[in-house]
């Protein structure tokens, strides 16, 4: 399999090229940071606009409480060694 790189010229659309470069950069960054895209964005990209699809994309209160508790636990773990990190984690948890 070989692919030929196309460069923006007068004949092809440079906006299409730049959007592809942007998508590739986002994919590279997501792969490097090992993160998953937001569920809401995934729902948008899939084209689901129904109310049930948007409701499923939101987190349940139980999941939010679990995540906040995890942030506070991490803050407690780093309190003695990295107080700045601990304060930052507590701030993130307070924002919900």
Coordinates of N, CA, C and O in Angstrom, one line a residue:
X1 N 0.8 -1.2 0.0 CA 0.0 0.0 0.0 C 0.9 1.2 0.0 O 1.7 1.4 0.9
X2 N 0.6 2.1 -0.9 CA 1.4 3.3 -0.9 C 0.4 4.5 -1.1 O -0.7 4.3 -1.7
X3 N 0.7 5.5 -0.4 CA -0.2 6.7 -0.5 C 0.7 7.9 -1.1 O 1.8 8.0 -0.8
X4 N 0.0 8.7 -1.8 CA 0.7 9.8 -2.4 C 0.2 11.1 -1.7 O -1.0 11.3 -1.6
X5 N 1.1 11.8 -1.2 CA 0.8 13.1 -0.5 C 0.4 14.1 -1.5 O 1.1 14.3 -2.5
X6 N -0.7 14.8 -1.3 CA -1.1 15.9 -2.1 C -0.9 17.2 -1.4 O -1.2 17.3 -0.2
X7 N -0.4 18.2 -2.1 CA -0.1 19.5 -1.5 C -1.0 20.5 -2.1 O -1.5 20.3 -3.2
X8 N -1.4 21.5 -1.3 CA -2.3 22.5 -1.8 C -1.8 23.2 -3.0 O -0.7 23.7 -3.0
X9 N -2.5 23.2 -4.1 CA -2.1 24.0 -5.3 C -3.4 24.7 -5.7 O -4.4 24.7 -5.0
X10 N -3.3 25.3 -6.9 CA -4.5 26.0 -7.4 C -5.6 25.1 -7.7 O -6.7 25.4 -7.7
X11 N -5.2 23.8 -8.1 CA -6.2 22.8 -8.5 C -7.0 22.2 -7.4 O -8.2 22.0 -7.5
X12 N -6.4 21.9 -6.2 CA -7.1 21.3 -5.1 C -7.4 22.3 -4.0 O -6.7 23.3 -3.9
X13 N -8.3 22.0 -3.2 CA -8.7 22.9 -2.1 C -7.8 22.9 -0.9 O -7.6 21.9 -0.3
X14 N -7.2 24.0 -0.6 CA -6.3 24.1 0.5 C -7.0 24.0 1.9 O -6.4 23.5 2.8
X15 N -8.2 24.4 1.9 CA -9.0 24.3 3.2 C -9.2 22.8 3.5 O -9.2 22.4 4.7
X16 N -9.5 22.0 2.6 CA -9.6 20.6 2.8 C -8.3 20.0 3.3 O -8.3 19.1 4.2
X17 N -7.2 20.4 2.7 CA -5.9 19.9 3.1 C -5.6 20.3 4.6 O -5.2 19.5 5.4
X18 N -5.9 21.6 4.9 CA -5.6 22.0 6.3 C -6.5 21.3 7.3 O -6.1 21.0 8.4
X19 N -7.8 21.0 6.9 CA -8.6 20.3 7.9 C -8.1 18.9 8.1 O -8.2 18.4 9.2
X20 N -7.6 18.3 7.1 CA -7.0 16.9 7.2 C -5.8 17.0 8.1 O -5.5 16.1 8.9
X21 N -4.9 18.0 7.9 CA -3.7 18.1 8.7 C -4.1 18.4 10.2 O -3.6 17.8 11.1
X22 N -5.2 19.2 10.4 CA -5.7 19.4 11.8 C -6.2 18.2 12.4 O -5.9 17.9 13.6
X23 N -6.9 17.4 11.7 CA -7.5 16.1 12.2 C -6.3 15.1 12.5 O -6.4 14.4 13.5
X24 N -5.3 15.1 11.7 CA -4.2 14.2 11.9 C -3.4 14.7 13.2 O -3.0 13.9 14.0
X25 N -3.3 16.0 13.3 CA -2.6 16.5 14.5 C -3.4 16.2 15.8 O -2.8 15.8 16.8
X26 N -4.7 16.3 15.8 CA -5.5 16.0 16.9 C -5.4 14.5 17.2 O -5.3 14.1 18.4
X27 N -5.4 13.7 16.2 CA -5.3 12.2 16.4 C -3.9 11.9 17.0 O -3.8 11.0 17.9
X28 N -2.9 12.5 16.5 CA -1.5 12.3 17.1 C -1.5 12.7 18.5 O -1.0 12.0 19.4
X29 N -2.0 13.9 18.8 CA -2.0 14.3 20.2 C -2.8 13.4 21.1 O -2.4 13.1 22.2
X30 N -4.0 12.9 20.6 CA -4.8 12.0 21.4 C -4.0 10.7 21.7 O -4.1 10.1 22.7
X31 N -3.3 10.2 20.6 CA -2.5 9.0 20.8 C -1.4 9.2 21.8 O -1.1 8.3 22.6
X32 N -0.7 10.3 21.7 CA 0.4 10.6 22.6 C -0.1 10.7 24.1 O 0.6 10.3 25.0
X33 N -1.2 11.3 24.3 CA -1.7 11.5 25.6 C -2.6 10.4 26.1 O -3.0 10.4 27.2
X34 N -2.9 9.5 25.2 CA -3.7 8.3 25.5 C -5.1 8.7 26.1 O -5.5 8.2 27.1
X35 N -5.7 9.6 25.4 CA -7.1 10.0 25.8 C -8.1 9.6 24.8 O -7.8 9.5 23.6
X36 N -9.3 9.5 25.2 CA -10.4 9.2 24.3 C -11.1 10.5 24.0 O -11.2 11.4 24.9
X37 N -11.7 10.6 22.9 CA -12.4 11.9 22.6 C -13.7 11.9 23.4 O -14.2 10.9 23.9
X38 N -14.2 13.1 23.6 CA -15.4 13.4 24.4 C -16.5 12.6 23.8 O -16.7 12.5 22.6
X39 N -17.4 12.1 24.7 CA -18.5 11.3 24.2 C -19.5 12.2 23.4 O -20.0 11.8 22.4
X40 N -19.6 13.4 23.8 CA -20.5 14.3 23.1 C -20.0 14.6 21.7 O -20.8 14.7 20.7
X41 N -18.7 14.7 21.5 CA -18.2 14.9 20.2 C -18.4 13.7 19.3 O -18.6 13.8 18.1
X42 N -18.2 12.5 19.9 CA -18.4 11.3 19.2 C -19.9 11.2 18.7 O -20.1 10.7 17.6
X43 N -20.8 11.6 19.6 CA -22.2 11.5 19.2 C -22.5 12.5 18.1 O -23.2 12.2 17.1
X44 N -21.8 13.7 18.1 CA -22.0 14.7 17.0 C -21.5 14.1 15.7 O -22.1 14.3 14.7
X45 N -20.3 13.5 15.8 CA -19.6 13.0 14.6 C -20.4 11.9 14.0 O -20.5 11.7 12.8
X46 N -21.1 11.1 14.8 CA -21.9 10.0 14.3 C -23.2 10.5 13.7 O -23.9 9.8 13.0
X47 N -23.5 11.8 13.9 CA -24.7 12.3 13.3 C -25.9 12.1 14.1 O -27.0 12.4 13.6
X48 N -25.8 11.7 15.3 CA -27.0 11.4 16.1 C -27.4 12.8 16.7 O -26.7 13.4 17.5
X49 N -28.6 13.2 16.4 CA -29.1 14.5 16.9 C -30.4 14.3 17.8 O -31.0 15.2 18.2
X50 N -30.7 13.0 18.0 CA -31.9 12.8 18.8 C -31.7 13.1 20.3 O -30.5 13.1 20.7
X51 N -32.7 13.3 21.0 CA -32.6 13.6 22.4 C -32.0 12.5 23.2 O -31.2 12.6 24.1
X52 N -32.4 11.2 22.8 CA -31.9 10.1 23.6 C -30.3 9.9 23.4 O -29.7 9.5 24.4
X53 N -29.8 10.3 22.3 CA -28.4 10.2 22.0 C -27.6 11.2 22.9 O -26.6 11.0 23.4
X54 N -28.2 12.4 23.0 CA -27.6 13.5 23.8 C -27.7 13.2 25.3 O -26.8 13.5 26.0
X55 N -28.8 12.5 25.7 CA -28.9 12.2 27.1 C -27.9 11.1 27.5 O -27.3 11.1 28.6
X56 N -27.7 10.1 26.6 CA -26.7 9.1 26.9 C -25.3 9.6 27.0 O -24.5 9.0 27.6
X57 N -25.0 10.7 26.3 CA -23.7 11.2 26.3 C -23.3 11.9 27.6 O -22.1 12.0 27.9
X58 N -24.3 12.3 28.4 CA -24.0 12.9 29.7 C -23.6 11.9 30.8 O -24.0 10.8 30.7
X59 N -22.8 12.3 31.7 CA -22.4 11.4 32.8 C -23.5 11.4 33.9 O -24.2 12.3 34.1
X60 N -23.6 10.2 34.5 CA -24.6 10.1 35.5 C -24.0 10.7 36.8 O -22.8 10.9 37.0
X61 N -24.9 11.1 37.8 CA -24.4 11.7 39.0 C -23.5 10.7 39.8 O -22.6 11.2 40.5
X62 N -23.7 9.4 39.7 CA -22.9 8.5 40.4 C -21.5 8.5 39.8 O -20.5 8.5 40.5
X63 N -21.4 8.6 38.4 CA -20.0 8.7 37.8 C -19.3 10.0 38.2 O -18.1 10.0 38.4
X64 N -20.1 11.1 38.2 CA -19.5 12.4 38.6 C -18.9 12.3 40.1 O -17.8 12.7 40.4
X65 N -19.7 11.7 41.0 CA -19.3 11.6 42.4 C -18.1 10.7 42.5 O -17.2 11.0 43.3
X66 N -18.0 9.6 41.7 CA -16.9 8.7 41.8 C -15.6 9.5 41.3 O -14.6 9.3 41.9
X67 N -15.8 10.3 40.2 CA -14.6 11.0 39.7 C -14.1 12.1 40.7 O -12.9 12.3 40.8
X68 N -15.1 12.7 41.3 CA -14.7 13.8 42.3 C -14.0 13.1 43.5 O -13.0 13.7 43.9
X69 N -14.5 12.0 43.9 CA -13.9 11.3 45.0 C -12.5 10.8 44.7 O -11.6 10.9 45.5
X70 N -12.3 10.4 43.4 CA -11.0 10.0 43.0 C -10.0 11.2 43.0 O -8.8 11.1 43.3
X71 N -10.5 12.4 42.5 CA -9.6 13.6 42.6 C -9.2 13.9 44.0 O -8.0 14.3 44.2
X72 N -10.2 13.9 44.9 CA -9.8 14.2 46.3 C -8.9 13.1 46.9 O -8.0 13.5 47.7
X73 N -9.0 11.9 46.5 CA -8.1 10.8 47.0 C -6.7 11.1 46.5 O -5.7 10.9 47.2
X74 N -6.6 11.5 45.2 CA -5.3 11.8 44.6 C -4.7 13.0 45.3 O -3.5 13.1 45.6
X75 N -5.5 14.0 45.6 CA -5.0 15.2 46.3 C -4.5 14.8 47.7 O -3.4 15.3 48.1
X76 N -5.2 14.0 48.4 CA -4.7 13.5 49.7 C -3.4 12.7 49.6 O -2.5 12.8 50.5
X77 N -3.2 12.0 48.5 CA -2.0 11.2 48.4 C -0.8 12.0 48.2 O 0.3 11.7 48.6
X78 N -0.9 13.2 47.5 CA 0.2 14.0 47.2 C 0.3 15.3 48.1 O 1.1 16.2 47.8
X79 N -0.4 15.3 49.2 CA -0.4 16.5 50.1 C 0.9 16.7 50.7 O 1.4 17.9 50.7
X80 N 1.6 15.7 51.1 CA 2.9 16.0 51.8 C 4.1 16.2 50.8 O 5.0 16.9 51.1
X81 N 4.0 15.6 49.6 CA 5.2 15.7 48.7 C 5.0 16.8 47.7 O 6.0 17.5 47.4
X82 N 3.8 17.0 47.2 CA 3.5 18.1 46.2 C 2.3 18.9 46.6 O 1.2 18.6 46.1
X83 N 2.4 19.8 47.5 CA 1.2 20.5 47.9 C 0.5 21.4 46.8 O -0.7 21.5 46.8
X84 N 1.3 21.9 45.9 CA 0.7 22.6 44.8 C -0.2 21.7 43.9 O -1.3 22.1 43.5
X85 N 0.3 20.5 43.6 CA -0.5 19.6 42.9 C -1.8 19.2 43.6 O -2.8 19.1 43.1
X86 N -1.6 19.0 44.9 CA -2.8 18.7 45.7 C -3.8 19.8 45.7 O -5.0 19.5 45.6
X87 N -3.4 21.0 45.8 CA -4.3 22.1 45.8 C -5.0 22.2 44.4 O -6.2 22.5 44.3
X88 N -4.2 22.0 43.3 CA -4.8 22.0 42.0 C -5.8 20.9 41.8 O -6.9 21.1 41.2
X89 N -5.6 19.7 42.3 CA -6.5 18.6 42.2 C -7.8 18.9 43.0 O -8.9 18.7 42.5
X90 N -7.7 19.5 44.1 CA -8.8 19.9 44.9 C -9.6 21.0 44.2 O -10.9 21.0 44.2
X91 N -9.0 21.9 43.6 CA -9.6 22.9 42.8 C -10.4 22.3 41.6 O -11.6 22.7 41.4
X92 N -9.8 21.4 40.9 CA -10.5 20.7 39.8 C -11.7 20.0 40.3 O -12.8 20.0 39.7
X93 N -11.6 19.3 41.5 CA -12.7 18.6 42.0 C -13.8 19.5 42.5 O -15.0 19.2 42.3
X94 N -13.5 20.7 43.0 CA -14.5 21.6 43.4 C -15.3 22.2 42.2 O -16.5 22.6 42.4
X95 N -14.7 22.2 41.0 CA -15.4 22.7 39.9 C -16.5 21.7 39.4 O -17.3 22.1 38.6
X96 N -16.3 20.5 39.8 CA -17.3 19.5 39.4 C -17.1 18.9 38.1 O -17.7 18.4 37.4

